[in-house]
XYZ file of C-alpha atoms in Angstrom:
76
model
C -31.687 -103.158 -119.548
C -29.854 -104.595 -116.500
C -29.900 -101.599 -114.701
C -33.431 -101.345 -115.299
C -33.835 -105.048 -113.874
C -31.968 -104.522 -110.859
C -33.937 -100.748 -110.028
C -37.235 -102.693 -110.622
C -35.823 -106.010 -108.188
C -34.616 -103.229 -105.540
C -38.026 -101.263 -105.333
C -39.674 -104.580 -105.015
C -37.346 -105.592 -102.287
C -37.454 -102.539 -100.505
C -41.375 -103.031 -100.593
C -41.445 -106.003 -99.099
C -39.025 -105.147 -96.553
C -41.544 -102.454 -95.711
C -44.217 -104.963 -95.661
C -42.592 -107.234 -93.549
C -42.043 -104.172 -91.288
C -45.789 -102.909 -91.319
C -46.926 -106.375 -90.847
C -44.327 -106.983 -87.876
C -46.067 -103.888 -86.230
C -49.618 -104.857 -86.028
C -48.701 -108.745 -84.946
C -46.401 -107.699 -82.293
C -43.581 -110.214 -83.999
C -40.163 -109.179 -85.047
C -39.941 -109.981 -89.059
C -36.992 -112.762 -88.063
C -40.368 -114.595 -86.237
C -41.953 -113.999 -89.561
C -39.258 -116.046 -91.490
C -38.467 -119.041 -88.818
C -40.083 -122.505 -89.996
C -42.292 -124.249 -87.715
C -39.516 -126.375 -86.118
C -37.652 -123.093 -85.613
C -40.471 -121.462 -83.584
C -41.472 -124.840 -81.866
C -37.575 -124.717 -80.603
C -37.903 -121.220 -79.672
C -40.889 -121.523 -77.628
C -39.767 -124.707 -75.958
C -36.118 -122.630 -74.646
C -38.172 -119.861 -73.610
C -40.741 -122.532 -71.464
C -37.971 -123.974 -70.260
C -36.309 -120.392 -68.950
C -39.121 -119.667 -67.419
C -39.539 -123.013 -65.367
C -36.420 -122.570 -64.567
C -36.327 -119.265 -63.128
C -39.829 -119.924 -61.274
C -37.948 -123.017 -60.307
C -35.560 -121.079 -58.581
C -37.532 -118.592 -57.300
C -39.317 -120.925 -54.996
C -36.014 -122.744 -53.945
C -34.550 -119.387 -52.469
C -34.378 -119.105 -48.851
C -36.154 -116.189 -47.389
C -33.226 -115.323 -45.929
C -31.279 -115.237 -49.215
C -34.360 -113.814 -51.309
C -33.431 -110.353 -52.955
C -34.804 -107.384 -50.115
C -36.485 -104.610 -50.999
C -34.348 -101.329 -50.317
C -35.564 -99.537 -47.246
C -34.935 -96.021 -47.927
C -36.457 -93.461 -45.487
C -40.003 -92.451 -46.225
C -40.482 -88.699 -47.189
């Protein structure tokens, strides 16, 4: 009778892991994004807004001079 419980608890699990999988596919979200609360995401998106300023941020601080160059290799 347990073991029965537990084979019937698994298959659901592993179905819903599969969901979560399928469903992760056609949103274009990873299935820990499917699971974080609101605050969770709101935190998430805020550090990733904040990267980004950041990195534009520096961007347009860099000196010409210091600014990454392309590589000049030789035309063929």
């Amino acid at each position: 009778m347990l073991l029965a419980l537990t084979l019937v608890l698994g298959v659901i699990a592993y179905d819903l892991h599969r969901i979560a999988g399928s469903l992760a596919i056609v949103t274009g979200t990873t299935p820990a994004e499917l699971t974080e609360t609101r605050a969770q995401r709101d935190k998430r998106i805020q550090r990733e807004r904040q990267e980004l300023q950041d990195d534009f941020r520096a961007m347009l601080n860099t000196p010409p001079s210091r600014a990454p160059q392309p590589s000049k290799a030789p035309a063929k």
